[in-house]
CSV table of C-alpha atoms in Angstrom, one decimal:
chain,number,residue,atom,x,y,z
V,831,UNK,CA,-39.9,17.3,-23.9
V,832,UNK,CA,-37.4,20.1,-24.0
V,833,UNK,CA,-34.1,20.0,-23.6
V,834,UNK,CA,-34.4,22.5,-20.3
V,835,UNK,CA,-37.6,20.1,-19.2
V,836,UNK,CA,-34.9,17.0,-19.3
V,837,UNK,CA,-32.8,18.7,-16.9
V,838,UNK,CA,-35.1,20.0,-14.6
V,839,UNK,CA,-36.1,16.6,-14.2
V,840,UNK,CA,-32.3,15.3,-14.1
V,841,UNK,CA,-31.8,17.8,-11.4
V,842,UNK,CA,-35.4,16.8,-9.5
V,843,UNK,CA,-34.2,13.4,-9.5
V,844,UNK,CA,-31.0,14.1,-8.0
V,845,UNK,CA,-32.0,16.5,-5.4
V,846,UNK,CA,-34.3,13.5,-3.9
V,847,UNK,CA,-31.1,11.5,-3.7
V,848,UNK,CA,-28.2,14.0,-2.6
V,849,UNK,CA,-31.1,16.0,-0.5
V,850,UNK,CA,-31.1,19.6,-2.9
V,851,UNK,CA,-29.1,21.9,-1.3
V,852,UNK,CA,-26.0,21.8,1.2
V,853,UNK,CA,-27.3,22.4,4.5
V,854,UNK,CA,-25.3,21.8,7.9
V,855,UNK,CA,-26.7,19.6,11.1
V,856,UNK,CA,-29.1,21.5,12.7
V,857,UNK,CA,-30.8,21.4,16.3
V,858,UNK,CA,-32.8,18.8,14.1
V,859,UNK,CA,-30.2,16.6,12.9
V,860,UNK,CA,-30.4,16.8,9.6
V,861,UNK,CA,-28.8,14.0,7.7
V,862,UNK,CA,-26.2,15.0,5.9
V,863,UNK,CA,-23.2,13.1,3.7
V,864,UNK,CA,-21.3,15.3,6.2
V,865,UNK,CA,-22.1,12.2,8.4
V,866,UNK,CA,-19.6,10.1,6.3
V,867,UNK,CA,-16.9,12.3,7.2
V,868,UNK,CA,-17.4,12.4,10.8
V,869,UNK,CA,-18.2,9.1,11.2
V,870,UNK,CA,-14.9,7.5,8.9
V,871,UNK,CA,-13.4,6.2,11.3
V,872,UNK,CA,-16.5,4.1,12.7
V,873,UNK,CA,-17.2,2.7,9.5
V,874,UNK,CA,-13.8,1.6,8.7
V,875,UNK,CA,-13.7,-0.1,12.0
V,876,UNK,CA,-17.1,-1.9,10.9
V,877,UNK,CA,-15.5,-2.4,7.8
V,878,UNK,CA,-12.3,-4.2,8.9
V,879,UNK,CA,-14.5,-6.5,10.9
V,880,UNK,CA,-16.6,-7.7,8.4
V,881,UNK,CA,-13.0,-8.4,6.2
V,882,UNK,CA,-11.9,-10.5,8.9
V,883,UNK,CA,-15.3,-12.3,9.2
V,884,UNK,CA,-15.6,-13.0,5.8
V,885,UNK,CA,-12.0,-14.6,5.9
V,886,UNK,CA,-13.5,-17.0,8.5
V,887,UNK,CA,-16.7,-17.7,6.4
V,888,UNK,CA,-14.1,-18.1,3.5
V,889,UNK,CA,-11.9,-20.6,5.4
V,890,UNK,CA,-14.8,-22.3,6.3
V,891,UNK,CA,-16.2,-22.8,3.0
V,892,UNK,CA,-13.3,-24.5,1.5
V,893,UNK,CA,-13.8,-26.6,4.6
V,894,UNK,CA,-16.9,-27.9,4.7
V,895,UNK,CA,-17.2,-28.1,0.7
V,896,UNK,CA,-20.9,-28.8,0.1
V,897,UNK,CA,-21.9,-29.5,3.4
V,898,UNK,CA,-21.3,-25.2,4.3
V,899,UNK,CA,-24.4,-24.0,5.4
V,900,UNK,CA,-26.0,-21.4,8.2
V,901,UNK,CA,-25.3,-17.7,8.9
V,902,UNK,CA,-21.8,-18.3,7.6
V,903,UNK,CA,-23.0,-18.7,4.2
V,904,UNK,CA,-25.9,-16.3,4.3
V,905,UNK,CA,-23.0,-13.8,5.1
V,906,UNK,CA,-20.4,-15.1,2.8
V,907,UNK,CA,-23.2,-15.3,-0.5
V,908,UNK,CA,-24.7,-11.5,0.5
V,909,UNK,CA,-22.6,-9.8,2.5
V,910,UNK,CA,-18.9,-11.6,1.2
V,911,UNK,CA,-15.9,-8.9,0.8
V,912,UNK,CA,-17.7,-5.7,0.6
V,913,UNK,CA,-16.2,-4.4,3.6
V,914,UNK,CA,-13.2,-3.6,0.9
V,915,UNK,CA,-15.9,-1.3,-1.1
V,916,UNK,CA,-16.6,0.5,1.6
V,917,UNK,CA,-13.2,0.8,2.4
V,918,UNK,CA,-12.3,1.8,-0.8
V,919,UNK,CA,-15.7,4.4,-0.7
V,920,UNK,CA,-13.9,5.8,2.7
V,921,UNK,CA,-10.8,6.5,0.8
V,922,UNK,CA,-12.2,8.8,-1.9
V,923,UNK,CA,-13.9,10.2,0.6
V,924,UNK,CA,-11.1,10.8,2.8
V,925,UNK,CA,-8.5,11.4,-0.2
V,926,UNK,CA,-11.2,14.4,-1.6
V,927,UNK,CA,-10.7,16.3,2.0
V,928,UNK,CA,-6.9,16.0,2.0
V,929,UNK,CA,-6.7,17.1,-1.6
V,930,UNK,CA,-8.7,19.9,-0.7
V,931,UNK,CA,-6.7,21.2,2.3
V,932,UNK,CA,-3.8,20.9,0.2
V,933,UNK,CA,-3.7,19.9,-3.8
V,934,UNK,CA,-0.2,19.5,-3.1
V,935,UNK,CA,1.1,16.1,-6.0
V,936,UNK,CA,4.4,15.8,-4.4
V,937,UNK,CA,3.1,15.5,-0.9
V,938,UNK,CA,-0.4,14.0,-1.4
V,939,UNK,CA,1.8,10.8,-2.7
V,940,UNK,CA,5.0,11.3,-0.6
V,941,UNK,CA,2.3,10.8,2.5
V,942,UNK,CA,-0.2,8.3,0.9
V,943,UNK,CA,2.8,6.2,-0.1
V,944,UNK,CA,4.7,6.4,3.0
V,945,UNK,CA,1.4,5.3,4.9
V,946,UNK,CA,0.6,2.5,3.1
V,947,UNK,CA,3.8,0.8,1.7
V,948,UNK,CA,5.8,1.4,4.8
V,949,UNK,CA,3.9,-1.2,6.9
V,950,UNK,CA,3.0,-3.1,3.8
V,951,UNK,CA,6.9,-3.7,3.8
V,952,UNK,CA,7.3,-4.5,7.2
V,953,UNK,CA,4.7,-7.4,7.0
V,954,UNK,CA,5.0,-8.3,3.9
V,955,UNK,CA,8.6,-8.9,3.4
V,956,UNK,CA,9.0,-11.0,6.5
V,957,UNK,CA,5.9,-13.1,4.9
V,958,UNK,CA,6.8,-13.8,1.6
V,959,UNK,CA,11.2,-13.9,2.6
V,960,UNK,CA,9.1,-17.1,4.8
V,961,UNK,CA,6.8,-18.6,1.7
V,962,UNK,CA,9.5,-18.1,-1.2
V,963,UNK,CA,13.0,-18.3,0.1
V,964,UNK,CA,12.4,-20.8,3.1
V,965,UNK,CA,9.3,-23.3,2.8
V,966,UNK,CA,9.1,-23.6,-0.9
V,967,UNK,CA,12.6,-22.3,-1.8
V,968,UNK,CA,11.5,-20.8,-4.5
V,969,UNK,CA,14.4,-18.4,-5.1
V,970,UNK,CA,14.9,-14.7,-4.9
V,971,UNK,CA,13.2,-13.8,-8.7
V,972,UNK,CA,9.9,-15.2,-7.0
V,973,UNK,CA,10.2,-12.8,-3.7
V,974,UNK,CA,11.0,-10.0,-6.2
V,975,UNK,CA,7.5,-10.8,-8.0
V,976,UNK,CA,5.3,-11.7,-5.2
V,977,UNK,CA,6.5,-8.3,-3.4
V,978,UNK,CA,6.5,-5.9,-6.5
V,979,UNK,CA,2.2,-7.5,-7.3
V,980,UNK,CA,4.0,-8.7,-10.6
V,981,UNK,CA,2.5,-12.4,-10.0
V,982,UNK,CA,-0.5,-10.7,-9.0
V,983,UNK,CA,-1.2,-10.4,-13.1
V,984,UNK,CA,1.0,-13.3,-13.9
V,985,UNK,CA,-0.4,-16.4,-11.3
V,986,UNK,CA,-3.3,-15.3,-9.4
V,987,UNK,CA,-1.1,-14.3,-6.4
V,988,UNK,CA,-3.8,-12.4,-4.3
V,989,UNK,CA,-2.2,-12.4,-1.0
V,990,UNK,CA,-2.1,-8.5,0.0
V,991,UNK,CA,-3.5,-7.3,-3.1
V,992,UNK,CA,-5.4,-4.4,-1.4
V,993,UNK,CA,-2.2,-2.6,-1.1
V,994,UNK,CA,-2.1,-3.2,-4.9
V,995,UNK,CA,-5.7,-1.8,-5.6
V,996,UNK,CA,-4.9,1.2,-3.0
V,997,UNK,CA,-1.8,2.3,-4.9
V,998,UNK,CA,-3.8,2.2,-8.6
V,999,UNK,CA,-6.7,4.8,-6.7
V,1000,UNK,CA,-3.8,6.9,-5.6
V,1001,UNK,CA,-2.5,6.9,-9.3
V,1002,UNK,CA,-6.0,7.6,-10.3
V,1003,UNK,CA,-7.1,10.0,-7.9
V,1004,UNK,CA,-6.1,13.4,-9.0
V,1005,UNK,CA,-7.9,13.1,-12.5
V,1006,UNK,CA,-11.0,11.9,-10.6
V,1007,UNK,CA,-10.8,15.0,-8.5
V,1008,UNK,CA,-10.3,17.1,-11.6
V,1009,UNK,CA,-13.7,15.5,-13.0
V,1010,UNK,CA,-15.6,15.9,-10.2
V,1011,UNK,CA,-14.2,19.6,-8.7
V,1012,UNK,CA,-14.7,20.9,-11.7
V,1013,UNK,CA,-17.9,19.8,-12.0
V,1014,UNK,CA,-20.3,23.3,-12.6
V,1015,UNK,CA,-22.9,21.8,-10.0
V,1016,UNK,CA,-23.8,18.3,-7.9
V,1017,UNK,CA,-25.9,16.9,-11.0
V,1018,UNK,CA,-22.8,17.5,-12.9
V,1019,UNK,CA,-20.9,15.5,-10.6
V,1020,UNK,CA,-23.3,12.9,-10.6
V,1021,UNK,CA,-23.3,12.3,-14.1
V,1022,UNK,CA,-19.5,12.6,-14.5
V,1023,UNK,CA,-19.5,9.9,-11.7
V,1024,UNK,CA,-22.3,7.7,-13.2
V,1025,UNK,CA,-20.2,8.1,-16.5
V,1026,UNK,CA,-16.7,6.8,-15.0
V,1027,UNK,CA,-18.2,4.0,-13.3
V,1028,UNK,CA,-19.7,3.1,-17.0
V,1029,UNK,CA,-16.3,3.2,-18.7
V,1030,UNK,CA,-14.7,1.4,-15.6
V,1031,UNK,CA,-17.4,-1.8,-16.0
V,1032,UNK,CA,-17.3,-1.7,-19.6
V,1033,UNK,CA,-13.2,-2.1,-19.5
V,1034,UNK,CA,-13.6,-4.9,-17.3
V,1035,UNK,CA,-16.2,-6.7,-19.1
V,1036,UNK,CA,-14.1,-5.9,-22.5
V,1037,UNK,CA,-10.8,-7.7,-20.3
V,1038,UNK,CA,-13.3,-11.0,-19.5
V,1039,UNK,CA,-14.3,-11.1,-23.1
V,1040,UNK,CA,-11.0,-11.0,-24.8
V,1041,UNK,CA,-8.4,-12.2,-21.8
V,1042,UNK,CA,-10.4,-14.4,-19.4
V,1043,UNK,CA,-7.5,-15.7,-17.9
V,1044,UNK,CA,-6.1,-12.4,-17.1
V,1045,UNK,CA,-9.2,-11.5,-15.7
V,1046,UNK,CA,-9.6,-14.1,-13.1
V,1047,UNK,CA,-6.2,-13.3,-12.0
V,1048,UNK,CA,-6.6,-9.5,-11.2
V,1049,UNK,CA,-10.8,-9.6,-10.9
V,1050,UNK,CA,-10.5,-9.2,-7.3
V,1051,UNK,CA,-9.2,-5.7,-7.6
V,1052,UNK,CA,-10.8,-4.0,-11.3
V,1053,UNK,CA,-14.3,-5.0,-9.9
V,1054,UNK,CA,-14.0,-2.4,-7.3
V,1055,UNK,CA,-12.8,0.9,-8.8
V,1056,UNK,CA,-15.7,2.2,-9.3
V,1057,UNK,CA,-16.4,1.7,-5.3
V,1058,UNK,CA,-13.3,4.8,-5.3
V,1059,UNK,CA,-15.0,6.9,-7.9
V,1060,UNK,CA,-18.5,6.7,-6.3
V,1061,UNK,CA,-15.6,7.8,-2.4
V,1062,UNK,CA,-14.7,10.5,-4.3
V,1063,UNK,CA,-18.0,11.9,-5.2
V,1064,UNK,CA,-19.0,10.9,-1.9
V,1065,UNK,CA,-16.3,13.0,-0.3
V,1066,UNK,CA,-17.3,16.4,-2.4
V,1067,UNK,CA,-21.0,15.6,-1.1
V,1068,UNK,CA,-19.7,15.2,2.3
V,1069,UNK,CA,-17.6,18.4,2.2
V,1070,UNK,CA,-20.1,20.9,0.4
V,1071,UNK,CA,-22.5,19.1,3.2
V,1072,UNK,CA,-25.3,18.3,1.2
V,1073,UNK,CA,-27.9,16.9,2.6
V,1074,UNK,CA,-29.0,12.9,2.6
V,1075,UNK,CA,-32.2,11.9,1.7
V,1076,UNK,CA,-33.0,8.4,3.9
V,1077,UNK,CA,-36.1,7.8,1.9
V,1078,UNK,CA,-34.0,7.6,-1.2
V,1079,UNK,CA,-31.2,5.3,1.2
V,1080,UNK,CA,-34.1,2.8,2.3
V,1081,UNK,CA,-35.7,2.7,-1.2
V,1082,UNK,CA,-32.2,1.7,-2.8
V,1083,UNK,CA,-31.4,-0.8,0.1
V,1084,UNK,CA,-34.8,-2.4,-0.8
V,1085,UNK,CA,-34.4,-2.2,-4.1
V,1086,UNK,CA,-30.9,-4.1,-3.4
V,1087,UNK,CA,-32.2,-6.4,-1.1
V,1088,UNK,CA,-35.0,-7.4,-3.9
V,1089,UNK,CA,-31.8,-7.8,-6.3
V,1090,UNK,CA,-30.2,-9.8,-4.5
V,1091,UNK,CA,-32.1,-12.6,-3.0
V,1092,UNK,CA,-35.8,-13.0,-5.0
V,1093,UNK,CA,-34.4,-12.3,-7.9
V,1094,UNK,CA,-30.9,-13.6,-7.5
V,1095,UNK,CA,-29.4,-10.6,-10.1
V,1096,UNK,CA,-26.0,-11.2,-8.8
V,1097,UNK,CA,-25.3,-13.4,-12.1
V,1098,UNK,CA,-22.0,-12.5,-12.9
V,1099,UNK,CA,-19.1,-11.0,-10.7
V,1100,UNK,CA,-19.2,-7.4,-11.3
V,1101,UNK,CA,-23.0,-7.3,-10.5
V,1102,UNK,CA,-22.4,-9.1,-7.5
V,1103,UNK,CA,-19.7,-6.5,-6.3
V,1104,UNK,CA,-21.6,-3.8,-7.5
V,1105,UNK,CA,-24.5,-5.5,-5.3
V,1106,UNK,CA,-23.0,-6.3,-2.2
V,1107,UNK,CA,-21.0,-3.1,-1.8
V,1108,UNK,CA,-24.5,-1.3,-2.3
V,1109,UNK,CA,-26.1,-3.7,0.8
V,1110,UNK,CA,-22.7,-2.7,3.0
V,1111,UNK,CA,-22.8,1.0,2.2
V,1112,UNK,CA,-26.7,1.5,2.2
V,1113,UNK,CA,-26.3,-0.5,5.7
V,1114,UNK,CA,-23.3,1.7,7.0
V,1115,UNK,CA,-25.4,5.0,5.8
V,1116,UNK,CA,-28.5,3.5,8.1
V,1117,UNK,CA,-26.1,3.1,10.9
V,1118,UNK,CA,-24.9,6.6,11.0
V,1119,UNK,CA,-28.0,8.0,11.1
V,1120,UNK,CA,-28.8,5.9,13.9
V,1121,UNK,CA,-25.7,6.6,15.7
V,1122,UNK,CA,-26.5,10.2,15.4
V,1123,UNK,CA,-29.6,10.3,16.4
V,1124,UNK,CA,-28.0,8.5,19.6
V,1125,UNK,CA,-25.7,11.3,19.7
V,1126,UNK,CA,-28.4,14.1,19.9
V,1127,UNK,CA,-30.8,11.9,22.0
V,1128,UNK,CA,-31.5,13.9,26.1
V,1129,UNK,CA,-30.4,10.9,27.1
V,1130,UNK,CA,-27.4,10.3,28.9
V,1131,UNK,CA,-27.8,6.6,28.4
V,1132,UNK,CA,-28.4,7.0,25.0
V,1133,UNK,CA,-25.7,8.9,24.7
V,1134,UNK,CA,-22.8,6.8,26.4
V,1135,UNK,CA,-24.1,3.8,24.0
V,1136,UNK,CA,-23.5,6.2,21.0
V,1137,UNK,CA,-19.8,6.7,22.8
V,1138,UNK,CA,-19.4,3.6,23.4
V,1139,UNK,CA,-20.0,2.0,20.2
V,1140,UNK,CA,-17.8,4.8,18.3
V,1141,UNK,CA,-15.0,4.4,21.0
V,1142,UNK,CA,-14.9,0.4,20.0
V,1143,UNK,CA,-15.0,0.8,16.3
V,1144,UNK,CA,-13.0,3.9,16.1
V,1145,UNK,CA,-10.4,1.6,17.7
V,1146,UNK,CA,-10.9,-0.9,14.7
V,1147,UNK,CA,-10.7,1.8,12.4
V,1148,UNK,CA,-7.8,3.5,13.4
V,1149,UNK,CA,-5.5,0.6,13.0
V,1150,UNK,CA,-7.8,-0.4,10.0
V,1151,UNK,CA,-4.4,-1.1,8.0
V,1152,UNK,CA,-2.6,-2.7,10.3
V,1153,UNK,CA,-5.4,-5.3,10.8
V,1154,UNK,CA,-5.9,-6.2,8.0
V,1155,UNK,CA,-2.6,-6.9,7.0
V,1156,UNK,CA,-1.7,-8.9,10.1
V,1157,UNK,CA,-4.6,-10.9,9.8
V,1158,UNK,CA,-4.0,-11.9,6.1
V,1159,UNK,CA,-0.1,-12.5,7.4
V,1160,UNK,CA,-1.0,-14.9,10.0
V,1161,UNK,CA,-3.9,-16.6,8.3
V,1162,UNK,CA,-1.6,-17.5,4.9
V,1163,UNK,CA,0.8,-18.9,7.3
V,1164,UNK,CA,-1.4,-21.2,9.0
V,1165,UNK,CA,-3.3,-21.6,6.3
V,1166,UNK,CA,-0.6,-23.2,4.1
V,1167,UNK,CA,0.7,-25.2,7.0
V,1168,UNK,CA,-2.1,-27.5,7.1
V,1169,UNK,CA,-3.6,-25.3,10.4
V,1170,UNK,CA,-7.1,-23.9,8.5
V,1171,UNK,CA,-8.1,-21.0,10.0
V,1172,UNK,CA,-11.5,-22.4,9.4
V,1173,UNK,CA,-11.0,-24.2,12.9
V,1174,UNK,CA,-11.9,-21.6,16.0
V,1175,UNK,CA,-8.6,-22.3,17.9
V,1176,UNK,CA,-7.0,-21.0,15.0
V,1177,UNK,CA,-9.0,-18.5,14.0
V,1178,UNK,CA,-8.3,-17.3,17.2
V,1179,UNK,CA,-4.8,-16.9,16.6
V,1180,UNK,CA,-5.2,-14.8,13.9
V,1181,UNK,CA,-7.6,-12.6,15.6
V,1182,UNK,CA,-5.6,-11.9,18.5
V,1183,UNK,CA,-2.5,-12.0,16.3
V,1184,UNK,CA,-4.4,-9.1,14.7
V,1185,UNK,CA,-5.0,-7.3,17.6
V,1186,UNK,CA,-2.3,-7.4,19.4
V,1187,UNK,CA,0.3,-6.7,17.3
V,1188,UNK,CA,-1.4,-4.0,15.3
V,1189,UNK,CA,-0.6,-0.9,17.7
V,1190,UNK,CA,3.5,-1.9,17.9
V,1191,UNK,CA,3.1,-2.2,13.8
V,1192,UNK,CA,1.3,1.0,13.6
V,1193,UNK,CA,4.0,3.1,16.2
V,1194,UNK,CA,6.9,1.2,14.6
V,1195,UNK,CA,5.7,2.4,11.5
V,1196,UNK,CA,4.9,6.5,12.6
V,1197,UNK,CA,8.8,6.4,13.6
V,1198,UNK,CA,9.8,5.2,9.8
V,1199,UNK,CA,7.0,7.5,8.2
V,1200,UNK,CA,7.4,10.6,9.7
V,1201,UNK,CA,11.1,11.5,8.3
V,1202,UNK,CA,9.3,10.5,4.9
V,1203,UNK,CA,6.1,12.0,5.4
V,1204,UNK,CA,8.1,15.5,5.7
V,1205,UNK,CA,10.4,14.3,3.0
V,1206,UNK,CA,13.7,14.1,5.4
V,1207,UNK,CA,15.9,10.9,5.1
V,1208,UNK,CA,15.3,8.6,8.5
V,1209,UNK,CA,18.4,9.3,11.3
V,1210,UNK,CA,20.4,6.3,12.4
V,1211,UNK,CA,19.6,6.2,16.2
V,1212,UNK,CA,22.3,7.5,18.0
């Protein structure tokens, strides 16, 4: 076979999965990555929700010990914390648009690290000033470590490390772009992606082989990087609006489905990310193209439940942030005061904790940010 014969069939292969050439939504709906984009804020509402379930399923594993069975653990063995993958998709995604509109360095990060570590701050302080200084006393040094992520490599201090992972794709973000923009067409890109993701898995495995105890302490957060790379590949899909093949979609969510239960492939933990974010994004895909369909349905009922369901999780997803890190505030708290979130009264409190704190955190926040954002010092209020 020829060289040009290889990459026809490179290209043939690709074209079934990205859908060939951009095309935009038609009278027919066509589905398109494009649907990502529109649809972010849905499916980071989705996402959040299934973060906060799989706290509860988490909770209630170290509860129950070997007696955990049910939908809890048929979510928390298959489903587990890939909500944070397809967070972490949704950023690239999101990140390859902004870069776009404006491959500005200075304010890309001035804004990205305004939104994130401003309300990170504000929670997170508060928290560990609480853990360190008052209930275990464990002196100022400690705060300065558990705030900074340094005992996140050091002890297997998890507790907010997706603001850790976040600020790493930030860092990283810019040469990914660079890859992939300057990719001479989508194969290209898809190789280049397939390619990063390789070098990514290989430097983890290479950190289990020869520092397994560094490894457990930061596995949590190198297992998903390549969920980013595959964002940002998904955002330059989305914004040249190629189209989606959904027979290519449902083959790979069979394909993972067969992975991950009959053959139980999930044998070691980067597989079983790698897995589980595939089930979650696959499923989030399907549920987009269902939702738009809804969307474009005559129906006026059909339509308000497509409304409906965005208006709800849109909610979710716009305070996506804010949730999250409320909920892993108040759940450590009770958590470590012998009141397990595991128990519903409790895990009610965090929810509605969550919930209703979330939109004070997130104006509070705007107030701080927007001096910042725009690169002014904050006024004293007058």
């Amino acid at each position: 076979m020829t060289i040009a014969r290889m990459r026809e069939r490179v290209t043939e292969t690709v074209n079934e999965v990205s859908g060939g050439r951009r095309g935009r939504h038609t009278g027919r709906d066509i589905a398109s990555y494009e649907l990502l984009s529109r649809y972010r804020e849905v499916l980071m509402g989705v996402s959040i929700l299934l973060i906060m379930t799989f706290h509860y399923t988490e909770d209630l594993a170290d509860l129950q010990g070997e007696r955990f069975d049910g939908p809890a653990r048929i979510f928390y063995s298959y489903i587990g914390s890939s909500g944070v993958d397809v967070i972490l998709v949704l950023s690239g995604l999101g990140l390859y648009y902004s870069w776009k509109r404006l491959p500005d360095a200075a304010v890309f990060y001035r804004r990205r690290l305004a939104r994130v570590l401003v309300p990170y701050l504000m929670v997170a302080l508060p928290g560990w000033a609480w853990l360190d200084l008052v209930r275990d006393d464990a002196g100022v040094p400690r705060l300065l470590g558990d705030i900074t992520f340094v005992t996140f490599f050091t002890d297997d201090v998890k507790w907010f490390w997706y603001v850790l992972i976040s600020l790493v794709c930030y860092a990283m973000f810019p040469h990914v772009f660079s890859a992939l923009d300057g990719a001479c067409d989508h194969v290209s890109a898809w190789l280049r992606t397939l390619l990063m993701c390789g070098l990514c898995m290989q430097l983890v495995m290479m950190l289990d082989q020869y520092d397994p105890g560094l490894y457990d302490n930061v596995d949590i957060a190198v297992n998903r990087v390549p969920s980013f790379i595959v964002g940002c590949l998904v955002g330059k899909l989305s914004y040249e609006r190629r189209r989606l093949s959904m027979k290519g979609v449902l083959a790979g969510l069979a394909i993972v489905v067969l992975l991950l239960y009959p053959l139980r492939m999930a044998t070691t933990p980067v597989v079983q990310v790698l897995l589980r974010a595939l089930l979650d994004f696959l499923g989030c895909i399907c549920g987009i193209v269902l939702l738009s369909r809804l969307e474009a349905s005559p129906s006026n009922g059909l339509r308000g439940i497509h409304d409906a369901v965005c208006r709800i999780l849109g909610w979710f997803g716009r305070y996506s942030l804010e949730l999250y890190l409320l909920h892993v505030l108040v759940r450590k708290v009770l958590n470590v005061t012998g009141h397990s979130a595991a128990f519903p009264q409790y895990e009610m409190v965090v929810v509605l904790a969550a919930l209703m704190l979330s939109v004070p955190l997130n104006r509070l926040s705007k107030i701080i940010q927007r001096p910042l954002m725009e690169g002014r010092r904050p006024q004293a209020a007058s």
